[in-house]
Each structure stands twice: as C-alpha cells, then as structure tokens.
PDB file of C-alpha atoms in Angstrom:
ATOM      1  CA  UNK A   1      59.753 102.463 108.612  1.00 67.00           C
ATOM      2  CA  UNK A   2      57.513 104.599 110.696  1.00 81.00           C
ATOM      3  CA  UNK A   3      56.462 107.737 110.286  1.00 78.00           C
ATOM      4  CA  UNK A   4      58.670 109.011 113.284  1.00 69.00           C
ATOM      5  CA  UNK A   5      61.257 106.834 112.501  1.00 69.00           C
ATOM      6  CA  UNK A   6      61.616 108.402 108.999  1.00 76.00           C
ATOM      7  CA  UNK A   7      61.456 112.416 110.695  1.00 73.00           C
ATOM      8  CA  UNK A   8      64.479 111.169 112.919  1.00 64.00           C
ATOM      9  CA  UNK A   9      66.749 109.625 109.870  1.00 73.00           C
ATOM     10  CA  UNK A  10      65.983 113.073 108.247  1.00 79.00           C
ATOM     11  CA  UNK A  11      66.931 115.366 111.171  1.00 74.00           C
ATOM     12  CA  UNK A  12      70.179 113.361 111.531  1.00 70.00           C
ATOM     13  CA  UNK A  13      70.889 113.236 107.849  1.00 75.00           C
ATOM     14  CA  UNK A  14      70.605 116.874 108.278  1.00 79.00           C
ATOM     15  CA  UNK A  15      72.696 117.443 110.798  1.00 75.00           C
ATOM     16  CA  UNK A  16      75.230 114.862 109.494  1.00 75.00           C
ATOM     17  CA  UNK A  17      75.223 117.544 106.490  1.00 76.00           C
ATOM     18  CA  UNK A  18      76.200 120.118 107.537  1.00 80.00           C
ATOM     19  CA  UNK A  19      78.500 119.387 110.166  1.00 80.00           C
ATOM     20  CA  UNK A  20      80.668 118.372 107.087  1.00 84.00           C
ATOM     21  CA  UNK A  21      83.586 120.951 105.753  1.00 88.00           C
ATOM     22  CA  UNK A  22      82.727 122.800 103.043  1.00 77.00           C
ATOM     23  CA  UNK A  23      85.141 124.464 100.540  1.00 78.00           C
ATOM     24  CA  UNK A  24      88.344 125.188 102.793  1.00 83.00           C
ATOM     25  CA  UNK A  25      91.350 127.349 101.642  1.00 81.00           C
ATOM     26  CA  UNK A  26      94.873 125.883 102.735  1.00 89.00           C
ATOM     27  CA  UNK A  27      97.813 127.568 101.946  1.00 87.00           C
ATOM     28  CA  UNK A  28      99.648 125.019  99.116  1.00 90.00           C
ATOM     29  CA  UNK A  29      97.166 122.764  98.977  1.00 94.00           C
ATOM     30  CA  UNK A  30      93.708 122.573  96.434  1.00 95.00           C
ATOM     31  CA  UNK A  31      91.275 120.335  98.413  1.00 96.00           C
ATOM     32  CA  UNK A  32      87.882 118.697  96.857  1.00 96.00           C
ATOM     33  CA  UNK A  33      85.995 115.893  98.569  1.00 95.00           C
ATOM     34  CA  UNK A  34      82.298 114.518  98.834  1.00 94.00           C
ATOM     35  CA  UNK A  35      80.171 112.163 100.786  1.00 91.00           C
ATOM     36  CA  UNK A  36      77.902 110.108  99.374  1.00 90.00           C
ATOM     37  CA  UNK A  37      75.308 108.097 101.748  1.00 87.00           C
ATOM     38  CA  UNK A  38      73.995 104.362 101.141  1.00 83.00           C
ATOM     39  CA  UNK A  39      71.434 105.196 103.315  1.00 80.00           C
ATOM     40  CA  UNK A  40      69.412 108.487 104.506  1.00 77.00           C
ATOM     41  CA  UNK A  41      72.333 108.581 107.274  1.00 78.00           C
ATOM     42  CA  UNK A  42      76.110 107.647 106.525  1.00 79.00           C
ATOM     43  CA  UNK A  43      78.889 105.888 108.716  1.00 84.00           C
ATOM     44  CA  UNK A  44      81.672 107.483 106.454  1.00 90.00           C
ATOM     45  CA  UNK A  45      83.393 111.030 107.752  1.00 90.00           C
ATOM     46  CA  UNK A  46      86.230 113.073 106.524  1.00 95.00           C
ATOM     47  CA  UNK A  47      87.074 116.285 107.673  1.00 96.00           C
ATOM     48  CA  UNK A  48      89.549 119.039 107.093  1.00 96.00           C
ATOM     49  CA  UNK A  49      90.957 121.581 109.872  1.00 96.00           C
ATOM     50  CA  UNK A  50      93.240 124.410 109.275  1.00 95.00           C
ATOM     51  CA  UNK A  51      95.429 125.309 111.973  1.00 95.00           C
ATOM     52  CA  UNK A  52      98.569 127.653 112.085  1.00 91.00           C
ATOM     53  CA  UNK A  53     101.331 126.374 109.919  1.00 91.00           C
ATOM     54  CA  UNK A  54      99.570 122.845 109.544  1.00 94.00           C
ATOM     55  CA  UNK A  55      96.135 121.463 108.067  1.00 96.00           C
ATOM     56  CA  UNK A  56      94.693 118.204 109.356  1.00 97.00           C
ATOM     57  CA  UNK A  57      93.026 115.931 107.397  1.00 97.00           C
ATOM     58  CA  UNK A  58      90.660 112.806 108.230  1.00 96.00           C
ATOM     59  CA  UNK A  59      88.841 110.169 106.680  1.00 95.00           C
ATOM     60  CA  UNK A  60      86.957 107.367 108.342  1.00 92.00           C
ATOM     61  CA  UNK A  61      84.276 104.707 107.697  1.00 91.00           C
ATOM     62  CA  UNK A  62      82.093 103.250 110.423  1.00 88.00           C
ATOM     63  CA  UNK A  63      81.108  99.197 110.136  1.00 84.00           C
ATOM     64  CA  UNK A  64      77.916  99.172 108.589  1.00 71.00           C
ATOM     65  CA  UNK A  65      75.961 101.861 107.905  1.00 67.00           C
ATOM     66  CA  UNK A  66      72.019 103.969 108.999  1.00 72.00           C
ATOM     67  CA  UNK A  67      71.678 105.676 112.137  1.00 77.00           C
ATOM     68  CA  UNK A  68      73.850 103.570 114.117  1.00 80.00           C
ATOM     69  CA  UNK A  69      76.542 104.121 112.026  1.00 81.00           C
ATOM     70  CA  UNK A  70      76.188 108.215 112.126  1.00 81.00           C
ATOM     71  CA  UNK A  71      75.655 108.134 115.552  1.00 84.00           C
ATOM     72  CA  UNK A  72      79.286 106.835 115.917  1.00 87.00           C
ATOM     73  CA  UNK A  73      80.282 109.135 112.758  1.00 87.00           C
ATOM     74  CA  UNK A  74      79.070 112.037 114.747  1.00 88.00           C
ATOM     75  CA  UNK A  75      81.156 111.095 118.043  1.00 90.00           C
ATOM     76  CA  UNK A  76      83.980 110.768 116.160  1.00 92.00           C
ATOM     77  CA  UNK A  77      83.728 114.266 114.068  1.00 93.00           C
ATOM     78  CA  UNK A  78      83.155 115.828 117.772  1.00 93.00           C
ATOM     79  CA  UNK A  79      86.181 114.213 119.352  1.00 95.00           C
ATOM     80  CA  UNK A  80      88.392 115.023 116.613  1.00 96.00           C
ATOM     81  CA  UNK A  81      87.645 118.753 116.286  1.00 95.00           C
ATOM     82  CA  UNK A  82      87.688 119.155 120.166  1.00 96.00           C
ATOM     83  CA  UNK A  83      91.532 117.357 120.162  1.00 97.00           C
ATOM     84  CA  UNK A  84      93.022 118.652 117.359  1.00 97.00           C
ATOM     85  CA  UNK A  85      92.001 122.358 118.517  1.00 95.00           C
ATOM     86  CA  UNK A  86      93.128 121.760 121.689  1.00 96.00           C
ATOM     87  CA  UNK A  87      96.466 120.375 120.572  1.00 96.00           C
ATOM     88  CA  UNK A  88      96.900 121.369 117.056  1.00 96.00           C
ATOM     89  CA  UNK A  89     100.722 120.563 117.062  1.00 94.00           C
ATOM     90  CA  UNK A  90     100.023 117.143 118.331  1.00 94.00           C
ATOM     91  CA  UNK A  91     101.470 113.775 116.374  1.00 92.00           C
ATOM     92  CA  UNK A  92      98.636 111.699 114.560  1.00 93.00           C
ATOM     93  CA  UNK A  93     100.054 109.188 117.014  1.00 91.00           C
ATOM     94  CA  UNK A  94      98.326 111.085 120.322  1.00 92.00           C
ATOM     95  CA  UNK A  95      95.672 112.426 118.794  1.00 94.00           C
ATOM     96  CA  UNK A  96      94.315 109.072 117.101  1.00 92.00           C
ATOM     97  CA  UNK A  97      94.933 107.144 120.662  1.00 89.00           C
ATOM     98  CA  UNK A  98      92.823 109.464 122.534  1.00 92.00           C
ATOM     99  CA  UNK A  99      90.101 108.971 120.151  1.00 92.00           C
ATOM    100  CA  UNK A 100      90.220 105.316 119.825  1.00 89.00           C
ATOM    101  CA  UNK A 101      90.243 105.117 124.106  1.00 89.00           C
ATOM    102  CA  UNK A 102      87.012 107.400 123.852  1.00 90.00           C
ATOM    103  CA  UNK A 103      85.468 105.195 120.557  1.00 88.00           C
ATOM    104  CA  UNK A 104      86.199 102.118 122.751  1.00 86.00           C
ATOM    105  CA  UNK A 105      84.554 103.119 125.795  1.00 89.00           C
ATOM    106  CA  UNK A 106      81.437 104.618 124.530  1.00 88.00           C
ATOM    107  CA  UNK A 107      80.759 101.552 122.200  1.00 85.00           C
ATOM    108  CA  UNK A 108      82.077  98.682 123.577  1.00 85.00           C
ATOM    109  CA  UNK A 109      81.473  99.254 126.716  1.00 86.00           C
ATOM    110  CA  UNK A 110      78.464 101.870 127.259  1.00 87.00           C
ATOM    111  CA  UNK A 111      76.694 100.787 123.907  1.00 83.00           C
ATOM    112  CA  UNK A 112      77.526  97.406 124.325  1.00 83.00           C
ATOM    113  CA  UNK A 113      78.065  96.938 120.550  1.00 82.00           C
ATOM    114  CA  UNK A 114      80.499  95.759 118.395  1.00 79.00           C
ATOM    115  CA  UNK A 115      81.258  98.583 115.542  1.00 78.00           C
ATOM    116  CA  UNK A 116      84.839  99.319 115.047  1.00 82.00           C
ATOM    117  CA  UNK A 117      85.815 102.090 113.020  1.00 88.00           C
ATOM    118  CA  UNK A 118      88.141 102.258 109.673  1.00 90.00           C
ATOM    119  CA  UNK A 119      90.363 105.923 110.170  1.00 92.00           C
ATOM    120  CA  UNK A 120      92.879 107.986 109.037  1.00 93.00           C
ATOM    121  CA  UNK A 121      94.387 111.522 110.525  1.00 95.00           C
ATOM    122  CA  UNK A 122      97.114 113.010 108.916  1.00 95.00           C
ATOM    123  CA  UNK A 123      98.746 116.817 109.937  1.00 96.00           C
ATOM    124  CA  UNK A 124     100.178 117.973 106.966  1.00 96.00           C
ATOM    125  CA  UNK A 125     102.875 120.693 107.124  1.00 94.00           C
ATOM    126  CA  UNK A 126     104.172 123.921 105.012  1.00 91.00           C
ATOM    127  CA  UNK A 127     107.585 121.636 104.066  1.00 92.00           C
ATOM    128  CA  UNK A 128     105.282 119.054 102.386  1.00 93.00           C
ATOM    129  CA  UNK A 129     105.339 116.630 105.167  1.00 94.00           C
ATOM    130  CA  UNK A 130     102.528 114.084 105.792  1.00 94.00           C
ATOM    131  CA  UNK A 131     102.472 112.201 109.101  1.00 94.00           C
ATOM    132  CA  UNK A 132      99.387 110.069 109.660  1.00 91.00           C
ATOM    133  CA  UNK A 133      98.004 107.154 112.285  1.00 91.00           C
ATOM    134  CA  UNK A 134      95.351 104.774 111.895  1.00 88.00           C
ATOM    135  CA  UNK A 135      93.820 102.243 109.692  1.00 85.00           C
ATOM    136  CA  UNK A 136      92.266 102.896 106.438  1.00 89.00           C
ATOM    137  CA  UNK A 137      91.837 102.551 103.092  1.00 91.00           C
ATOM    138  CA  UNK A 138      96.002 102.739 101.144  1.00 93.00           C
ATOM    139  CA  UNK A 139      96.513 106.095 100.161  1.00 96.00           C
ATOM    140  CA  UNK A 140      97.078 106.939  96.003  1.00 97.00           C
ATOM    141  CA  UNK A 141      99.498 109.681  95.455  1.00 97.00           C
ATOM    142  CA  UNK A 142     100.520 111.189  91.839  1.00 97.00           C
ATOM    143  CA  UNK A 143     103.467 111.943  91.648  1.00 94.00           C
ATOM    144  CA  UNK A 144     104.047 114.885  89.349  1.00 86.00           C
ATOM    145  CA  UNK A 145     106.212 112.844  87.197  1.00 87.00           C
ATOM    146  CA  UNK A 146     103.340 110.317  86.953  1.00 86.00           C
ATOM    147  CA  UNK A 147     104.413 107.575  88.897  1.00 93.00           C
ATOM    148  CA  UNK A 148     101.311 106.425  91.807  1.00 96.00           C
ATOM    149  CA  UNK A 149     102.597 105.448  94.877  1.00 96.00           C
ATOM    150  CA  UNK A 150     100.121 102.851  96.747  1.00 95.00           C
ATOM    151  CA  UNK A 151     100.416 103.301 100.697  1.00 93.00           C
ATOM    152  CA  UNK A 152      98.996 101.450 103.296  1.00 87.00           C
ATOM    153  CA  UNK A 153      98.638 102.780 106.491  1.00 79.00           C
ATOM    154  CA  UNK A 154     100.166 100.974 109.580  1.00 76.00           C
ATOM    155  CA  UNK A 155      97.636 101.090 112.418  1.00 73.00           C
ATOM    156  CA  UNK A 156      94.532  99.190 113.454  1.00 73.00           C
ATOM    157  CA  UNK A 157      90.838  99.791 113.992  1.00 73.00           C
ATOM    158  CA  UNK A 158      89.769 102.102 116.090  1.00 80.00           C
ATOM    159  CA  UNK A 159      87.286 100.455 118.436  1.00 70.00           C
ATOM    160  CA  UNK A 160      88.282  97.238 118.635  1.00 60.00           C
ATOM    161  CA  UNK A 161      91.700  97.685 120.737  1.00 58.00           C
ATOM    162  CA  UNK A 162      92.441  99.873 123.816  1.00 55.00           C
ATOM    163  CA  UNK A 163      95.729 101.194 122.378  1.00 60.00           C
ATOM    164  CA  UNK A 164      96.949 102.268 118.591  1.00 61.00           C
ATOM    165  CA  UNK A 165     100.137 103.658 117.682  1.00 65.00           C
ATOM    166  CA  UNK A 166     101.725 103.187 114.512  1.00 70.00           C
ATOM    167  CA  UNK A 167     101.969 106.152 112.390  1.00 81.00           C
ATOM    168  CA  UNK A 168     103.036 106.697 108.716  1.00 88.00           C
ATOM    169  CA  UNK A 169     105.317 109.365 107.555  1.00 92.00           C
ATOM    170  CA  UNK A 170     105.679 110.410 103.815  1.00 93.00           C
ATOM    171  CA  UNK A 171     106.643 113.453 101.554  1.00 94.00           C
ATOM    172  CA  UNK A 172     104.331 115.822  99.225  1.00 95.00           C
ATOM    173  CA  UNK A 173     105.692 117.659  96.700  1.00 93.00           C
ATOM    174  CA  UNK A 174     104.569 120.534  94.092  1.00 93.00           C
ATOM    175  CA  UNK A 175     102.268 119.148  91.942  1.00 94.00           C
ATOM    176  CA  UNK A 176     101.263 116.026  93.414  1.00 96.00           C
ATOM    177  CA  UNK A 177      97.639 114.402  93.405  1.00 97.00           C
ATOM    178  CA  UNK A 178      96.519 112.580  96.910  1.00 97.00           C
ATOM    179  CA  UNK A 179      93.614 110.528  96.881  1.00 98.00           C
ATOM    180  CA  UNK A 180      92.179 109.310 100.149  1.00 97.00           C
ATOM    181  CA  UNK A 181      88.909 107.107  99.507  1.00 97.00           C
ATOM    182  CA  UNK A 182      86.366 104.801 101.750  1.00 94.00           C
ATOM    183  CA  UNK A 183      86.003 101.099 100.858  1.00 94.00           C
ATOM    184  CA  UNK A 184      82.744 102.178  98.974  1.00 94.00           C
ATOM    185  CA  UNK A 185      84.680 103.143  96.501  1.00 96.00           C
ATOM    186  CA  UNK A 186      86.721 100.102  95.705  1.00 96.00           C
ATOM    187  CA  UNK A 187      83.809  98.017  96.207  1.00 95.00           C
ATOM    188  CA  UNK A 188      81.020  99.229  94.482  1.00 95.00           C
ATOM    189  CA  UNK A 189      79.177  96.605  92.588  1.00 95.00           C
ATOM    190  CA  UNK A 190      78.366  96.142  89.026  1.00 93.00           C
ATOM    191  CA  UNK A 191      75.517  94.032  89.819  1.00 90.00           C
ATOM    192  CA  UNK A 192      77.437  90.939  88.332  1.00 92.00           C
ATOM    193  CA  UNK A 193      79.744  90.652  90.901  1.00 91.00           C
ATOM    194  CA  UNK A 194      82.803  92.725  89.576  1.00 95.00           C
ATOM    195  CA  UNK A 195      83.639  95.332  91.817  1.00 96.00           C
ATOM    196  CA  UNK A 196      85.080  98.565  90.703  1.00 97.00           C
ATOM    197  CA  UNK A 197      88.461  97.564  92.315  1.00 97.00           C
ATOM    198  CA  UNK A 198      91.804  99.431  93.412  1.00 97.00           C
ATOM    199  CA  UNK A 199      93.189  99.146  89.414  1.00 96.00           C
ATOM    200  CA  UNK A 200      90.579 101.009  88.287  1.00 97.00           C
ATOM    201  CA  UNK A 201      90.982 103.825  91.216  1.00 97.00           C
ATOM    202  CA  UNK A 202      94.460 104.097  90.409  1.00 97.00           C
ATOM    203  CA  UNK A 203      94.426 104.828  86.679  1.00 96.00           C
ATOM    204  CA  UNK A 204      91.589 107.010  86.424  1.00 97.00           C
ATOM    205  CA  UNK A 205      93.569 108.895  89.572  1.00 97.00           C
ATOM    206  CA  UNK A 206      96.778 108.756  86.747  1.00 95.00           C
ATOM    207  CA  UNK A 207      94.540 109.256  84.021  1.00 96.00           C
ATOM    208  CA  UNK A 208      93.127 112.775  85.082  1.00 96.00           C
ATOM    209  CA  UNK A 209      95.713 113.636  86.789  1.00 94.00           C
ATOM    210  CA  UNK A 210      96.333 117.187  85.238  1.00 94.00           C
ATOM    211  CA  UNK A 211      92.928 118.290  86.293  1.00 96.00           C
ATOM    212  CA  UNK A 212      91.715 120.201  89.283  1.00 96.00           C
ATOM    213  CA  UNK A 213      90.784 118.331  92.413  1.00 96.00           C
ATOM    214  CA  UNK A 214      87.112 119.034  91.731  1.00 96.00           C
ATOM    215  CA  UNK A 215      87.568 117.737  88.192  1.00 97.00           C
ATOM    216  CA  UNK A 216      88.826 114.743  89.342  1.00 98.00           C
ATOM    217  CA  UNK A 217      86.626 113.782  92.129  1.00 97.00           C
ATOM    218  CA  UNK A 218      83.825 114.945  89.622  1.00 97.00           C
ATOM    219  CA  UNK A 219      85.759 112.353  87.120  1.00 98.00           C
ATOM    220  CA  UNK A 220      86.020 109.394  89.719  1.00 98.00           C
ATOM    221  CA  UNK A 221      81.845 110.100  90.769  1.00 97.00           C
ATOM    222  CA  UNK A 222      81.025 109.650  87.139  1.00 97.00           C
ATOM    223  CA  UNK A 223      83.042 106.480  86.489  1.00 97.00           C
ATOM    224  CA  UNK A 224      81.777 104.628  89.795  1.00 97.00           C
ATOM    225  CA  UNK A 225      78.146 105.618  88.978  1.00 95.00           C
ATOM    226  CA  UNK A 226      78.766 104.502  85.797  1.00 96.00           C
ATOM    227  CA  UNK A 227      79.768 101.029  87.034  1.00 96.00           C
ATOM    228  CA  UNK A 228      76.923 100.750  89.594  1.00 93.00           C
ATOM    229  CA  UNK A 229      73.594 102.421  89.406  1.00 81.00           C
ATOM    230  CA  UNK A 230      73.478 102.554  93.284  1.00 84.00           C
ATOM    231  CA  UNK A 231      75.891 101.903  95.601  1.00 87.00           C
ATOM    232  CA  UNK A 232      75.452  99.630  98.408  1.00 88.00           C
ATOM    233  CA  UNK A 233      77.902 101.459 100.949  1.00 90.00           C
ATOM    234  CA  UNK A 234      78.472 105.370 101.575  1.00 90.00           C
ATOM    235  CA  UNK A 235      81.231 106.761  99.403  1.00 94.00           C
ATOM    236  CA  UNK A 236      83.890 109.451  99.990  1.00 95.00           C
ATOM    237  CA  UNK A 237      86.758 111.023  98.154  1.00 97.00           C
ATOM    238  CA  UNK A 238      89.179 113.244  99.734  1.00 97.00           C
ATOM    239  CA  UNK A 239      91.496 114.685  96.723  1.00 97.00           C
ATOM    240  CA  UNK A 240      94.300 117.113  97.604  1.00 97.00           C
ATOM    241  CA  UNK A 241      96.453 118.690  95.201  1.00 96.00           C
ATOM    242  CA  UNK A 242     100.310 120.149  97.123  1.00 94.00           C
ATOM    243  CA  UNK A 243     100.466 123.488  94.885  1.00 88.00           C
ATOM    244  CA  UNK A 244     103.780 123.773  96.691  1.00 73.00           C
ATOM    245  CA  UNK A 245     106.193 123.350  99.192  1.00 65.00           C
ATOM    246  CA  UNK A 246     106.359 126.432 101.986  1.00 58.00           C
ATOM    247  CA  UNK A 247     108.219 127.071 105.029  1.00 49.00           C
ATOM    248  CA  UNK A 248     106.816 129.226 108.260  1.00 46.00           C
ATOM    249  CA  UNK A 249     108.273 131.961 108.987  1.00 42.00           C
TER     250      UNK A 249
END
C-alpha cells in the first residue's frame, strides 16, 4: 500500500469512528454495542436514534470489507439518519425501502458494482414493541425466564432488488436481553476450520444473561477473541436490555 493510500484508509477509518453512536440513554432500555474492523476501514454499521416516544435501532454489514465497503457503510449511516429524522414515526417497512431504492441506484447503477448490503432497522416503542424490516443476521432474545428465542428476519438484501417489504413484529418485555450481531461473529475462525457458530452465541447470550449489557458484550468480545486470534471479518454486537415496559403520555 502506498504511502497516500495508507493517509486515506486512516482519514476514513477516522471518520468511520466517530460517526458511530456513542453511549445513548433510552428511556427502558440499557444499550451496549461495539465495532470491531477486519481491516483499517469496516463494512459493518449499527446505529441507535432516539426520537420522541420511540428509539430506532440498526445493524448492517456490507459484502466484503476496506474502503469500498465503508464507502457504502457511510451512505447508508447518512441515509438512515436523514429518513428516520425526517419521518421518525415511519414503519421499518418505508423507511428500509427508501434506503434500499437509494443503495441500489448509487451502486448498481452509478458505481457499477455488485455489493449488496446485509440490514436490519427496528423502531422500538414505550409498550415494548419491536417492528423491524430487512435482512440480517436472526435476532437472540432472553427472555427473563431464560428461554432464547431465535428470530430470523423476513426481508432481503438491500442492494440487490429494487423493492423490500417484509417486516417483523415481536414483543420486549422487562428484563429481557436482545442481541443483534454481524456474521463476523458467528463466523470467526479458529484457524482449524471450526467457526465460533450460532450455539455458542446463544448460550454465552443465556449464560451471562444477568449481567449488564456492557458486561455481556465485554463477555461475548472475550470468548470470540479467545476462539480466534484475529478475525477475518468486522464484528459488531448490538445488546439491549428492556428495563421496562412504558406508555406515552
């Protein structure tokens, strides 16, 4: 890599840093994530956006990964922030169509390439509701009684079809544990071909699931760099905890 080359990655890795949410306050909810990179510049994204009597959440993963990939990343974080504050009582459903008719254009037909993009975007609720569109990684929720439900989101791809519109619908309550994850997770490598799997996610979600969100997604970090020294693809956790259930006023 050249010397210019190298001073670009960096300024977008930078950028790509701190356009990221940090510690966010959300009425009923406890909310830890990170990002981990594969490279100097990631293709995952998650983001978190209060809004009066709701809280959106989203999680995404861009094919591949480098500067391509957070190029895309970056469109994506834009686009979202710029719908969801101008229609913050929107469904999933609208809001995750407009993006994908944007995400098509600008990369299959301006950049002429052939990324598509895993995503999620969810608008949770006061009552404990969860509505969410896309395609993604299943979600893991603990339920307070210790059952994990295993969910897999309906939709497709963004990028790679001109229309989306299935949407999920499920129902938090006081006390449970939501993990939302990238496929970096799940695949991470022992470097003898095992991969750190689904199973594993799931009980060490069950296993710790008493802690804080930070002490989990501290707990989960360990454990996967545990299993692999290095991981070949970015990694992200999203882990929200419902404190409880509220209604507006």
């Amino acid at each position: 890599m050249t010397e210019a080359a190298r001073q670009e990655n960096e300024i977008a890795s930078r950028v790509q840093a701190s356009i990221l949410p940090g510690e966010i306050d959300v009425e009923g909810l406890a909310i830890a994530a990170q990002m981990l990179p594969a490279e100097v510049v990631g293709g995952d994204y998650y983001d978190i956006i209060p809004v009066e009597d709701a809280c959106w959440l989203a999680i995404g993963d861009v094919a591949g990964h480098g500067l391509a990939a957070g190029v895309i990343m970056l469109m994506i974080q834009s686009a979202v922030q710029s719908l969801v504050r101008l229609s913050p009582q929107a469904s999933p459903r609208d809001l995750v169509c407009a993006l994908n008719g944007a995400l098509y254009e600008n990369i299959r037909k301006r950049m002429r390439r052939d990324e598509h993009v895993t995503f999620c975007l969810a608008r949770y609720t006061p009552d404990g509701g969860l509505v969410f569109a896309g395609a993604h990684e299943n979600i893991l929720i603990c339920r307070e009684n210790g059952t994990c439900d295993n969910i897999p989101p309906k939709g497709t791809w963004l990028g790679a079809m001109e229309d989306v519109r299935e949407v999920t619908k499920i129902q938090l309550g006081p006390g449970d544990l939501m993990l939302m994850f990238s496929d970096g997770v799940i695949e991470a490598d022992d470097g003898r071909g095992g991969r750190f799997g689904l199973d594993r996610l799931r009980e060490l979600l069950v296993a710790n699931r008493e802690r804080s969100p930070q002490e989990v997604r501290n707990a989960i970090l360990a454990a996967l760099l545990r299993w692999t020294e290095r991981p070949d693809d970015d990694v992200t956790l999203l882990i929200i905890r419902c404190h409880g259930v509220y209604w507006s006023t």
